[in-house]
XYZ file of C-alpha atoms in Angstrom:
770
model
C 1.206 17.563 -36.037
C 1.608 13.943 -37.215
C 2.078 11.708 -34.215
C 3.523 8.201 -34.353
C 2.560 5.611 -31.753
C 5.286 3.121 -30.900
C 5.411 0.027 -28.697
C 7.767 0.457 -25.721
C 8.761 -2.180 -23.174
C 10.519 -1.325 -19.938
C 11.375 -3.026 -16.673
C 8.224 -1.412 -15.230
C 5.814 -2.426 -17.989
C 4.859 -1.935 -21.626
C 3.592 1.388 -22.929
C 2.808 3.348 -26.058
C 5.289 6.116 -26.869
C 3.765 9.029 -28.762
C 6.369 10.775 -30.911
C 6.088 13.848 -33.152
C 8.923 14.874 -35.462
C 11.419 12.936 -33.356
C 10.222 14.521 -30.115
C 8.810 12.347 -27.361
C 5.384 13.849 -26.617
C 4.037 11.440 -24.015
C 4.022 7.816 -22.870
C 0.660 6.122 -22.403
C -0.222 2.884 -20.612
C -1.328 0.011 -22.783
C -5.029 -0.662 -22.579
C -4.549 -4.316 -21.614
C -2.410 -3.643 -18.526
C -4.622 -3.899 -15.402
C -2.135 -2.090 -13.152
C 0.185 0.140 -15.223
C 3.150 1.663 -13.427
C 3.258 5.471 -13.145
C 7.021 5.356 -13.728
C 6.475 5.007 -17.500
C 4.796 8.360 -18.225
C 7.457 10.041 -16.093
C 10.160 9.020 -18.556
C 9.210 11.904 -20.842
C 10.750 14.686 -18.757
C 14.068 12.834 -18.505
C 14.413 12.066 -22.221
C 15.975 15.429 -23.075
C 16.756 17.001 -19.733
C 19.958 18.857 -18.921
C 21.463 15.746 -17.325
C 21.711 13.846 -20.657
C 25.246 12.924 -21.666
C 25.346 14.141 -25.265
C 28.985 13.635 -26.302
C 31.942 11.507 -25.180
C 33.673 13.187 -22.253
C 36.991 12.598 -20.497
C 37.883 13.729 -17.003
C 40.328 16.612 -17.272
C 42.901 15.322 -14.785
C 42.986 11.874 -16.385
C 43.216 13.343 -19.891
C 46.179 15.510 -18.835
C 47.965 12.435 -17.524
C 48.466 13.754 -14.015
C 50.103 11.240 -11.661
C 47.401 9.678 -9.498
C 48.993 11.061 -6.328
C 48.531 14.620 -7.602
C 45.324 14.112 -9.556
C 42.066 15.889 -8.872
C 39.810 13.434 -7.053
C 37.272 11.574 -9.146
C 33.857 13.067 -8.556
C 35.043 16.684 -8.388
C 36.887 17.215 -11.677
C 35.750 18.946 -14.864
C 35.326 16.991 -18.102
C 36.528 17.655 -21.624
C 34.254 16.637 -24.490
C 36.058 14.742 -27.249
C 35.216 13.116 -30.570
C 34.124 9.486 -30.774
C 37.341 8.634 -32.624
C 39.423 10.073 -29.794
C 37.295 8.373 -27.140
C 37.564 4.960 -28.804
C 41.310 5.425 -29.185
C 41.745 6.377 -25.524
C 39.694 3.464 -24.185
C 41.137 0.911 -26.605
C 44.719 1.939 -25.847
C 44.078 1.866 -22.100
C 42.534 -1.612 -22.243
C 45.556 -2.842 -24.206
C 48.004 -1.206 -21.762
C 46.348 -2.572 -18.613
C 46.097 -6.104 -20.019
C 49.741 -6.119 -21.168
C 51.171 -4.622 -17.967
C 48.908 -6.129 -15.296
C 47.072 -9.073 -16.853
C 43.472 -9.646 -17.863
C 42.280 -10.037 -14.247
C 43.153 -6.358 -13.679
C 40.095 -5.458 -15.787
C 36.860 -5.472 -13.793
C 33.663 -6.069 -15.749
C 31.237 -6.888 -12.986
C 29.032 -3.949 -13.898
C 26.154 -5.009 -11.687
C 22.761 -3.494 -12.462
C 19.498 -3.720 -14.352
C 20.515 -1.431 -17.240
C 17.597 -1.250 -19.698
C 15.009 -3.747 -20.851
C 15.569 -5.763 -24.019
C 17.229 -9.058 -24.814
C 19.820 -7.918 -27.357
C 20.847 -4.655 -25.721
C 21.249 -6.251 -22.286
C 24.201 -4.189 -21.081
C 25.976 -6.802 -18.990
C 25.713 -9.369 -21.765
C 27.239 -6.962 -24.280
C 30.025 -5.933 -21.879
C 30.937 -9.464 -20.859
C 30.971 -10.698 -24.471
C 33.261 -7.824 -25.455
C 35.668 -8.287 -22.526
C 35.750 -12.086 -22.773
C 36.650 -11.944 -26.470
C 39.439 -9.494 -25.587
C 41.118 -11.826 -23.109
C 38.857 -11.933 -20.051
C 38.014 -9.930 -16.950
C 37.334 -10.191 -13.239
C 33.633 -10.755 -12.689
C 31.322 -10.368 -9.696
C 29.186 -13.103 -8.148
C 25.608 -12.877 -6.771
C 23.432 -9.762 -6.459
C 22.959 -6.946 -3.970
C 19.285 -7.888 -3.803
C 19.647 -11.518 -2.746
C 23.278 -12.461 -2.077
C 22.641 -14.204 1.260
C 19.632 -16.068 -0.148
C 21.543 -17.143 -3.267
C 24.301 -18.737 -1.197
C 22.296 -20.345 1.628
C 19.414 -21.936 -0.306
C 21.517 -24.356 -2.397
C 22.805 -25.763 0.903
C 19.329 -26.056 2.432
C 17.035 -27.099 -0.437
C 19.578 -27.667 -3.221
C 19.550 -26.640 -6.845
C 20.404 -23.435 -8.654
C 20.220 -20.360 -6.406
C 17.112 -19.149 -8.284
C 15.410 -22.541 -8.638
C 13.159 -21.812 -5.654
C 11.155 -19.537 -7.991
C 9.705 -22.587 -9.763
C 9.352 -24.689 -6.581
C 7.178 -22.455 -4.407
C 3.399 -21.973 -4.698
C 2.025 -19.608 -7.334
C -0.607 -17.001 -6.436
C -3.458 -18.902 -8.093
C -2.550 -22.007 -6.088
C -2.463 -19.956 -2.894
C -5.941 -18.582 -3.595
C -7.301 -22.074 -4.170
C -5.641 -23.960 -1.331
C -4.145 -21.732 1.369
C -5.860 -20.260 4.437
C -3.082 -18.305 6.178
C -0.076 -16.438 4.771
C 2.567 -15.156 7.188
C 4.844 -12.684 5.402
C 8.156 -11.942 7.121
C 9.451 -8.658 5.704
C 6.081 -7.815 4.212
C 4.713 -8.088 0.716
C 5.098 -4.587 -0.711
C 3.032 -4.273 -3.875
C 5.131 -1.306 -5.071
C 7.974 -3.720 -5.829
C 5.827 -5.735 -8.226
C 5.920 -2.858 -10.737
C 9.106 -4.350 -12.165
C 10.411 -7.362 -14.052
C 13.983 -7.784 -15.341
C 14.143 -7.914 -19.115
C 10.786 -6.235 -19.690
C 7.137 -6.777 -18.894
C 3.976 -6.991 -21.001
C 1.341 -6.473 -18.309
C 1.149 -6.458 -14.512
C -0.641 -9.365 -12.849
C 0.416 -9.456 -9.184
C -2.152 -6.973 -7.876
C -5.117 -8.861 -9.318
C -3.688 -12.187 -8.156
C -3.355 -10.853 -4.604
C -6.949 -9.604 -4.741
C -8.072 -13.082 -5.778
C -6.379 -14.509 -2.696
C -8.182 -12.049 -0.455
C -11.525 -12.730 -2.139
C -10.937 -16.459 -1.639
C -10.640 -15.896 2.109
C -6.873 -16.154 2.542
C -5.785 -14.273 5.660
C -2.472 -12.383 5.731
C -0.132 -11.546 8.613
C 2.498 -8.859 7.982
C 5.573 -9.314 10.197
C 7.459 -6.126 9.381
C 8.470 -2.765 10.878
C 6.302 -1.130 8.188
C 2.507 -1.544 8.052
C 2.271 -0.501 4.385
C 4.557 -3.356 3.360
C 1.291 -5.160 2.578
C -1.426 -3.740 0.302
C -4.350 -2.227 2.188
C -6.932 -4.310 0.324
C -5.519 -7.489 1.905
C -6.722 -6.354 5.377
C -3.562 -7.878 6.834
C -2.887 -8.246 10.529
C 0.234 -6.246 11.375
C 2.826 -7.561 13.820
C 5.442 -4.785 14.095
C 8.838 -6.429 14.587
C 12.098 -4.792 15.620
C 14.248 -4.765 12.464
C 16.748 -7.614 12.041
C 14.995 -9.866 14.591
C 12.915 -12.011 12.213
C 15.046 -15.068 13.016
C 14.340 -14.691 16.737
C 10.601 -14.400 16.027
C 10.682 -17.581 13.942
C 12.674 -19.409 16.627
C 10.089 -18.429 19.242
C 7.295 -19.770 17.035
C 9.257 -22.968 16.361
C 9.953 -23.523 20.082
C 6.256 -23.133 20.831
C 5.424 -25.745 18.191
C 8.062 -28.133 19.496
C 7.276 -28.088 23.219
C 3.546 -28.452 22.535
C 4.069 -31.313 20.093
C 2.456 -29.348 17.278
C 5.253 -29.859 14.749
C 4.943 -32.146 11.714
C 7.055 -35.055 12.961
C 6.336 -37.215 9.919
C 7.584 -34.650 7.396
C 10.599 -33.766 9.538
C 11.576 -37.435 9.860
C 11.050 -38.464 6.232
C 11.902 -35.313 4.295
C 14.436 -33.407 6.420
C 17.767 -34.086 8.058
C 19.257 -32.659 11.243
C 16.095 -31.676 13.107
C 17.247 -33.366 16.320
C 20.407 -31.248 16.439
C 18.414 -28.104 15.729
C 15.831 -29.030 18.374
C 18.621 -29.294 20.969
C 19.568 -25.705 20.164
C 15.918 -24.633 20.208
C 15.256 -25.891 23.755
C 18.563 -24.546 25.078
C 20.539 -27.748 25.506
C 23.489 -26.304 23.591
C 23.721 -22.836 25.135
C 21.398 -22.897 28.156
C 18.922 -20.486 26.533
C 15.505 -21.852 25.509
C 14.316 -19.955 22.430
C 10.779 -19.776 23.772
C 8.073 -17.205 23.131
C 9.103 -15.087 26.113
C 12.733 -15.003 24.922
C 11.603 -14.060 21.401
C 9.221 -11.388 22.696
C 12.038 -9.656 24.569
C 14.136 -9.438 21.399
C 11.506 -8.780 18.721
C 8.948 -6.528 20.393
C 6.178 -8.977 19.409
C 4.266 -10.113 22.481
C 4.596 -13.620 23.878
C 0.874 -14.123 23.353
C 1.069 -13.110 19.689
C 3.969 -15.487 19.055
C 2.129 -18.376 20.708
C -1.071 -17.598 18.819
C 0.779 -17.438 15.498
C 2.367 -20.837 16.167
C -1.079 -22.311 16.841
C -2.598 -20.813 13.689
C 0.259 -21.980 11.481
C -0.333 -25.625 12.408
C -4.133 -25.549 12.481
C -4.617 -23.849 9.107
C -3.275 -24.573 5.652
C -0.418 -22.101 5.818
C 2.351 -20.504 3.803
C 5.518 -18.922 5.211
C 6.742 -16.089 2.974
C 10.069 -14.355 3.473
C 10.984 -11.217 1.578
C 14.398 -10.256 0.264
C 14.727 -7.289 2.599
C 15.245 -9.446 5.701
C 18.417 -11.031 4.281
C 20.116 -7.731 3.420
C 21.223 -7.466 7.030
C 23.758 -8.767 9.523
C 23.588 -12.607 9.407
C 21.084 -12.369 6.560
C 21.305 -16.073 5.773
C 19.592 -16.960 9.049
C 16.001 -15.709 8.412
C 16.025 -17.424 4.998
C 17.198 -20.742 6.455
C 14.921 -20.470 9.467
C 11.865 -19.694 7.336
C 12.337 -23.013 5.491
C 12.679 -24.860 8.791
C 9.583 -23.178 10.226
C 7.552 -24.139 7.157
C 8.788 -27.738 7.465
C 7.678 -27.824 11.104
C 4.275 -26.222 10.458
C 2.783 -29.174 8.570
C 1.990 -27.520 5.232
C 5.309 -27.963 3.427
C 4.745 -29.733 0.133
C 0.971 -29.336 0.192
C -0.723 -27.518 -2.723
C -0.568 -23.724 -2.391
C 1.136 -23.945 0.998
C 4.530 -24.381 2.619
C 7.301 -21.900 1.870
C 8.298 -19.231 -0.640
C 10.568 -16.187 -0.983
C 10.410 -12.826 -2.690
C 6.683 -12.697 -3.453
C 5.730 -9.318 -4.999
C 9.412 -8.431 -5.372
C 8.870 -8.598 -9.128
C 5.803 -9.089 -11.285
C 7.080 -12.599 -11.920
C 7.630 -14.221 -8.543
C 4.531 -16.227 -7.757
C 2.958 -15.342 -11.118
C 4.478 -18.122 -13.212
C 7.130 -20.789 -12.674
C 9.112 -19.698 -15.692
C 8.824 -18.986 -19.381
C 9.695 -20.774 -22.570
C 13.118 -20.479 -24.180
C 14.035 -17.109 -25.675
C 17.347 -16.738 -27.553
C 19.893 -14.253 -26.249
C 23.233 -12.930 -27.491
C 25.675 -15.860 -27.367
C 27.817 -15.745 -24.259
C 31.575 -16.184 -24.468
C 33.385 -18.123 -21.752
C 35.463 -15.838 -19.546
C 39.123 -16.970 -19.641
C 39.730 -15.364 -16.224
C 38.551 -17.520 -13.284
C 38.801 -14.716 -10.715
C 35.631 -13.219 -9.261
C 34.617 -11.187 -6.256
C 31.382 -11.308 -4.246
C 29.324 -8.457 -5.669
C 29.225 -6.346 -2.490
C 32.982 -6.543 -1.892
C 34.015 -4.075 -4.617
C 35.265 -1.424 -2.174
C 37.195 -4.041 -0.195
C 38.821 -5.246 -3.417
C 39.900 -1.758 -4.439
C 41.179 -0.858 -0.976
C 42.830 -4.178 -0.102
C 44.084 -6.030 -3.196
C 45.697 -9.320 -2.240
C 43.543 -9.723 0.871
C 42.119 -13.214 1.401
C 38.459 -13.600 2.351
C 36.066 -16.485 2.956
C 33.185 -17.209 0.620
C 30.909 -20.249 0.761
C 33.644 -22.615 1.941
C 36.305 -21.179 -0.350
C 39.204 -18.817 0.206
C 39.313 -15.976 -2.308
C 42.213 -13.623 -2.925
C 40.992 -10.185 -3.950
C 42.619 -9.172 -7.247
C 44.283 -5.860 -8.010
C 41.889 -3.982 -10.289
C 43.507 -1.360 -12.479
C 40.646 -0.640 -14.915
C 36.936 -0.613 -14.092
C 34.529 -0.890 -17.020
C 30.980 -0.134 -15.885
C 28.119 -0.543 -18.317
C 24.491 -0.684 -17.225
C 24.598 -0.111 -13.493
C 25.152 2.420 -10.749
C 27.554 1.420 -7.935
C 26.929 4.771 -6.240
C 23.352 3.599 -5.808
C 23.727 -0.082 -4.952
C 26.767 -0.022 -2.704
C 26.828 0.758 0.997
C 28.891 3.426 2.795
C 29.374 5.701 -0.189
C 32.110 7.659 1.555
C 34.179 4.485 1.838
C 33.413 3.747 -1.817
C 34.594 7.259 -2.694
C 37.968 6.510 -1.110
C 38.152 3.133 -2.866
C 37.130 4.602 -6.217
C 40.268 6.744 -6.336
C 42.590 3.715 -6.490
C 42.269 2.214 -10.028
C 44.110 3.725 -12.968
C 40.998 4.184 -15.092
C 37.208 4.066 -14.821
C 35.179 3.809 -18.035
C 31.409 4.255 -17.866
C 28.584 4.024 -20.392
C 25.794 6.360 -19.293
C 22.813 8.213 -20.680
C 22.748 10.783 -17.844
C 25.254 12.594 -15.683
C 24.465 10.610 -12.550
C 26.976 10.047 -9.755
C 28.677 7.099 -11.439
C 29.285 9.171 -14.570
C 30.673 12.049 -12.522
C 33.069 9.620 -10.785
C 34.388 8.206 -14.092
C 37.424 9.046 -16.212
C 35.814 8.335 -19.576
C 32.055 8.701 -20.081
C 30.561 7.312 -23.275
C 26.984 8.472 -23.991
C 24.522 5.647 -24.634
C 21.087 5.433 -26.167
C 18.103 4.734 -23.920
C 15.410 2.088 -24.239
C 13.441 4.475 -26.458
C 16.352 4.972 -28.843
C 17.143 1.462 -30.130
C 15.531 -1.650 -31.615
C 15.076 -4.697 -29.404
C 12.741 -7.410 -28.128
C 11.664 -7.650 -24.486
C 11.327 -11.007 -22.744
C 10.715 -10.662 -19.024
C 11.523 -13.118 -16.264
C 8.694 -15.710 -16.183
C 6.597 -13.421 -18.407
C 4.853 -15.394 -21.184
C 5.148 -12.641 -23.818
C 7.569 -11.206 -26.290
C 7.215 -7.459 -26.832
C 8.599 -5.643 -29.858
C 10.649 -2.540 -29.064
C 11.134 -0.592 -32.311
C 13.197 2.552 -31.920
C 10.815 5.381 -31.010
C 13.298 8.185 -31.734
C 16.908 8.776 -32.670
C 19.493 8.783 -29.864
C 20.023 12.145 -28.189
C 23.112 14.092 -29.190
C 25.941 11.802 -30.262
C 24.739 8.853 -28.186
C 25.379 5.351 -29.463
C 24.123 1.976 -28.308
C 26.336 -0.145 -26.062
C 26.691 -2.604 -28.941
C 27.878 0.104 -31.331
C 30.469 1.270 -28.804
C 31.798 -2.225 -28.186
C 31.833 -2.959 -31.923
C 34.002 0.130 -32.493
C 36.327 -0.865 -29.648
C 36.498 -4.447 -30.907
C 37.416 -3.119 -34.346
C 40.278 -1.110 -32.886
C 41.454 -4.108 -30.855
C 41.222 -6.527 -33.765
C 38.171 -8.694 -33.119
C 35.176 -6.834 -34.570
C 34.002 -9.784 -36.677
C 34.036 -12.147 -33.698
C 32.040 -9.629 -31.660
C 29.416 -8.609 -34.240
C 29.361 -11.829 -36.305
C 28.928 -9.413 -39.236
C 25.343 -8.581 -38.238
C 23.804 -5.153 -37.837
C 21.739 -4.508 -34.715
C 18.365 -5.051 -36.393
C 19.793 -8.203 -38.009
C 20.746 -9.430 -34.524
C 17.232 -8.705 -33.216
C 15.667 -10.553 -36.142
C 18.170 -13.425 -35.781
C 17.438 -13.923 -32.078
C 13.695 -13.825 -32.672
C 13.884 -16.376 -35.473
C 16.159 -18.557 -33.308
C 13.474 -18.455 -30.613
C 10.759 -19.274 -33.119
C 12.709 -22.223 -34.552
C 13.597 -23.608 -31.110
C 9.995 -23.529 -29.898
C 8.723 -25.073 -33.115
C 5.243 -25.330 -34.540
C 3.573 -25.730 -31.144
C 4.497 -22.149 -30.245
C 2.905 -20.750 -33.424
C 4.977 -17.571 -33.198
C 4.424 -15.262 -36.184
C 7.233 -14.360 -38.539
C 9.433 -11.469 -37.473
C 7.820 -8.868 -39.724
C 4.326 -9.675 -38.426
C 5.581 -9.647 -34.851
C 7.338 -6.295 -35.384
C 4.098 -4.780 -36.733
C 1.792 -6.223 -34.060
C 4.141 -5.539 -31.104
C 3.487 -8.686 -29.032
C 3.578 -12.463 -29.301
C 2.443 -15.103 -26.819
C 4.945 -17.718 -25.667
C 3.770 -21.271 -24.949
C 3.087 -22.165 -21.321
C 5.909 -23.798 -19.383
C 4.437 -26.927 -17.808
C 7.447 -28.548 -16.164
C 8.385 -30.887 -14.633
C 10.112 -28.654 -12.114
C 12.979 -30.401 -10.286
C 13.124 -30.149 -6.519
C 9.356 -30.046 -5.969
C 8.408 -30.100 -2.290
C 5.142 -31.834 -3.181
C 7.109 -34.654 -4.801
C 9.453 -34.757 -1.808
C 6.520 -35.129 0.600
C 4.958 -37.870 -1.508
C 8.109 -39.996 -1.836
C 11.489 -38.658 -0.624
C 13.293 -41.764 -1.899
C 11.962 -41.401 -5.422
C 12.120 -37.588 -5.519
C 15.173 -36.515 -3.501
C 16.250 -32.896 -3.394
C 19.620 -31.923 -4.925
C 21.228 -31.622 -1.467
C 23.931 -33.924 -0.012
C 21.263 -35.823 1.923
C 18.536 -35.586 -0.708
C 16.376 -33.879 1.913
C 15.860 -30.430 3.411
C 19.010 -29.724 5.405
C 17.934 -28.338 8.754
C 21.467 -29.117 9.868
C 24.122 -28.796 7.151
C 27.257 -30.852 7.684
C 28.884 -28.872 4.873
C 28.244 -25.433 6.379
C 29.220 -26.749 9.806
C 32.541 -27.931 8.351
C 33.394 -24.380 7.231
C 33.845 -23.371 10.873
C 32.391 -19.899 10.467
C 31.669 -18.253 13.799
C 28.964 -16.121 12.134
C 27.104 -18.971 10.362
C 26.630 -22.237 12.252
C 25.454 -25.601 10.937
C 21.783 -24.834 11.633
C 19.648 -21.684 11.839
C 20.871 -19.584 14.749
C 20.106 -16.264 16.387
C 23.139 -14.007 16.090
C 22.836 -10.541 17.561
C 23.226 -7.990 14.750
C 26.142 -5.579 14.812
C 23.686 -2.679 14.558
C 20.130 -2.973 15.859
C 17.942 -1.327 18.475
C 19.276 -3.720 21.120
C 22.899 -2.672 20.563
C 24.831 -0.281 22.810
C 25.200 2.010 19.785
C 21.465 2.724 19.963
C 22.171 5.024 22.918
C 23.776 7.417 20.424
C 21.735 6.534 17.340
C 18.310 5.408 18.577
C 16.556 4.937 15.211
C 16.853 1.945 12.876
C 17.109 2.884 9.195
C 15.140 0.877 6.633
C 16.495 1.722 3.167
C 13.940 -0.181 1.099
C 13.121 -0.069 -2.594
C 11.388 3.088 -3.863
C 7.857 3.270 -5.233
C 8.680 6.091 -7.646
C 11.479 4.512 -9.739
C 13.471 1.301 -10.221
C 16.506 1.554 -7.959
C 18.067 4.843 -9.167
C 16.680 4.633 -12.707
C 14.647 7.678 -13.683
C 15.165 9.497 -10.430
C 15.197 12.446 -12.839
C 11.870 11.287 -14.308
C 8.638 13.096 -13.646
C 7.141 10.512 -11.295
C 10.164 10.422 -9.003
C 10.545 14.200 -8.999
C 6.919 14.610 -7.861
C 7.668 12.521 -4.772
C 10.395 14.893 -3.538
C 9.983 17.365 -0.691
C 11.769 20.625 -1.467
C 13.782 18.591 -3.945
C 14.820 15.966 -1.358
C 13.948 12.312 -0.953
C 11.143 11.768 1.602
C 11.967 10.030 4.901
C 9.090 8.510 6.877
C 9.142 8.943 10.652
C 6.726 7.759 13.311
C 4.872 10.751 14.856
C 6.151 9.868 18.345
C 9.777 10.044 17.210
C 9.082 13.220 15.244
C 7.358 14.978 18.144
C 10.277 14.439 20.503
C 12.553 16.056 17.913
C 10.310 18.978 16.996
C 9.790 17.669 13.452
C 6.628 18.186 11.397
C 5.671 16.854 7.967
C 7.300 18.784 5.130
C 10.294 19.926 7.162
C 13.829 19.249 5.938
C 15.727 17.027 8.341
C 19.271 15.752 8.656
C 19.641 11.994 8.970
C 23.061 11.064 10.340
C 25.416 8.609 12.015
C 29.191 8.223 12.245
C 29.453 7.207 8.580
C 27.748 10.227 7.062
C 24.670 12.402 6.811
C 22.039 13.441 4.313
C 19.123 15.823 4.005
C 15.593 14.528 3.449
C 11.999 15.730 3.611
C 10.032 14.530 6.632
C 6.828 12.517 6.231
C 5.040 11.589 9.467
C 3.162 8.292 9.515
C 2.330 5.579 12.018
C 2.768 3.064 9.190
C 6.369 3.007 10.443
C 6.753 1.638 13.959
C 8.391 3.823 16.628
C 12.160 3.600 16.622
C 12.312 3.113 12.838
C 12.768 5.517 9.933
C 12.313 4.609 6.274
C 14.367 6.282 3.530
C 14.187 4.562 0.145
C 17.219 3.949 -1.999
C 17.836 5.509 -5.388
C 18.125 9.272 -4.905
C 21.151 10.269 -6.964
C 23.956 10.997 -4.531
C 24.633 14.724 -4.290
C 27.605 15.454 -1.994
C 28.204 19.071 -1.008
C 31.933 18.624 -1.706
C 32.181 15.999 -4.458
C 35.097 13.629 -4.095
C 35.525 14.421 -0.378
C 34.698 11.499 1.883
C 32.274 12.350 4.709
C 30.598 15.373 3.152
C 26.855 16.061 3.543
C 24.520 14.627 0.896
C 21.958 17.228 -0.146
C 19.490 14.870 -1.811
C 18.706 11.949 0.515
C 20.740 8.882 -0.462
C 20.589 6.400 2.466
C 23.804 4.651 1.440
C 25.842 7.446 2.980
C 24.523 5.947 6.238
C 24.630 2.178 5.653
C 27.590 0.011 6.627
C 29.857 -1.686 4.092
C 30.370 -4.980 5.896
C 29.441 -8.530 4.865
C 26.424 -10.135 6.468
C 28.622 -13.195 7.132
C 31.690 -15.056 5.922
C 29.407 -17.512 4.102
C 27.845 -15.185 1.513
C 29.738 -11.883 1.877
C 26.373 -10.272 1.031
C 25.459 -6.658 1.848
C 24.027 -5.725 5.238
C 22.299 -2.486 4.245
C 19.338 -2.931 6.601
C 21.563 -3.082 9.698
C 22.094 0.641 10.237
C 21.379 2.918 13.202
C 20.869 6.651 12.749
C 19.365 9.712 14.359
C 17.306 12.505 12.812
C 17.284 16.199 13.629
C 15.635 19.291 12.232
C 17.934 20.972 9.705
C 17.972 24.680 10.406
C 20.929 25.818 8.303
C 20.839 27.456 4.867
C 19.286 24.932 2.501
C 21.812 23.988 -0.199
C 20.611 23.660 -3.779
C 20.157 20.120 -5.069
C 22.667 19.598 -7.886
C 22.166 15.859 -8.393
C 20.769 16.378 -11.895
C 23.215 19.084 -12.987
C 26.035 18.024 -15.335
C 29.647 18.656 -14.323
C 31.623 21.528 -15.788
C 32.211 20.615 -19.441
C 35.030 21.972 -21.606
C 35.216 21.600 -25.370
């Protein structure tokens, strides 16, 4: 046996792939990674499993040209394998027909998702370049992860939606300067396994340890104790889900009435505090938002709220808010209120203190403020101006022509006749999958690039098999990661798989613009070209090796990014006239005249407590008394490699684990290891019970990403055998401002499942005809 060892970069870290005679033998962590992710080694079992899409396949009903009214529902039909020539002809002809009959906006190319690591083979970039050159497409705006945050922060602190990443304290600054960190929504270390674009080595865990060793104290305000690493010895304040804003208001009221707030910073560096203070003390609605009021809503005691307010102003403090809290009804409010609370607490704009968001969400946030320039595939301007908020895809399909609000604008939802999905999984990301099933039947055609027969592939009309990260040449450049990592092809693509670029090049050739798309370069020529562009742009100071040396040695160090970083809170504190923020006032907008002018009843001109549609204080909790937290999984990235070895080991009798507090389990006769049914009026799924007091009573935790496995595919409302929480979550916007998802506002109940246990078929391909 002659083994080859190849450099591999993924969203969850860099590894060494060991290959023998084209067969992937194992994946090993790199020796210089202090906290390698276990997801990497688990990729081996999925590389050649039975779920791989090996040849182009077309849904039988679509291929036979059945009228949509009489067609077999997407998701339940058989597929017919065809040649690449036939597949390219079918897709090319359908793109031409839809554009000519319905216009370019009838083609949807939002294709939200992480796809695979690598700068050249970035799936969305390839798709959007192809569709833009062909005439344009309807795009999506924002992300499922952070839609509410992305829309609210430019109003409050100004700048690009993601500019806060370079403006908040880094972990090393926190260790050196901060005394108290209060983390709303927790600080789950499991999420820091990942980095979009690729990752050389993990740093977050060691940086958090340095903070603890430096004496920084942590407070975890979350329904889940394990949302903070055990080695941080964090104080846990269990909070009723979706009530973080009320908790912050109670702390702020305590500061205000005791005169503990930072009046100087609020006067010089903020605008609108007086109007907010009137709301806080109850002048506007007759309800003081005091500690007792907050305690009644949040489940955190009045004494704990008062004590936390005192500690925040007497210690050098940092308010952290995680992404999870804004994926909920009125999700903009905890983000906005966390900025206001930090401004009041006295540490805003001081080294290592103040405010930040999304720490530990990626091994990038809080690690570095950015990275040096790295060349990417040239983007092509989209001739179609239409877009939809990312989480409104089902609404768009079900209600074309409907007008909705979005960030002060009125949008008309377009009629989508062809969906082209490349590098994503809507049947993972989207809420209320039964509603999405109904919506997914409406377009004429759905084209999907996929490596495995996951749910999105099974719900497509044309499935084109694509190569994985291990099966193509590329260069990884992660978000804020100061490294380039070579990704030489470790093995040939499985079956007849092609890269996304090869597929689009063939389609562009059929449609008459191959040269414009490829620029007459092969894939390895593109990779070399982008690397040399990066090297030339950075110049001699970067001292990047030539491409051949880089390709042999697998990594190269990028120069440090030293700023300046616009919108600095430290600069604002020092001189708000000289260093204004990019907001209308040049200051932190505690009250936003612009948002107030929109007139939204679900998003006022200042941070406000709005009762969620679904929470444990709602009347619906009489029927569904448990709040569902559908957080990110530890065993995979979203739904990626759910069929990998690491994710499969986490299953219980083949089902996704659901964590239940022992008190809730005891009253239902549930013990660890039992299969339970989690349900509400939207749907139900099976899961394996795990009992733990890390989850507060009244809450259950079922991570996202288990491939949806309906008992009757294509039938809305059917039982999911595998444990996908999005059969339970509601598909409604968190507000008219952002139209973001509200996945974490969902009530359910859990019962012991005592029926015949159905086989899990999530990883089985559909019936294939030749």
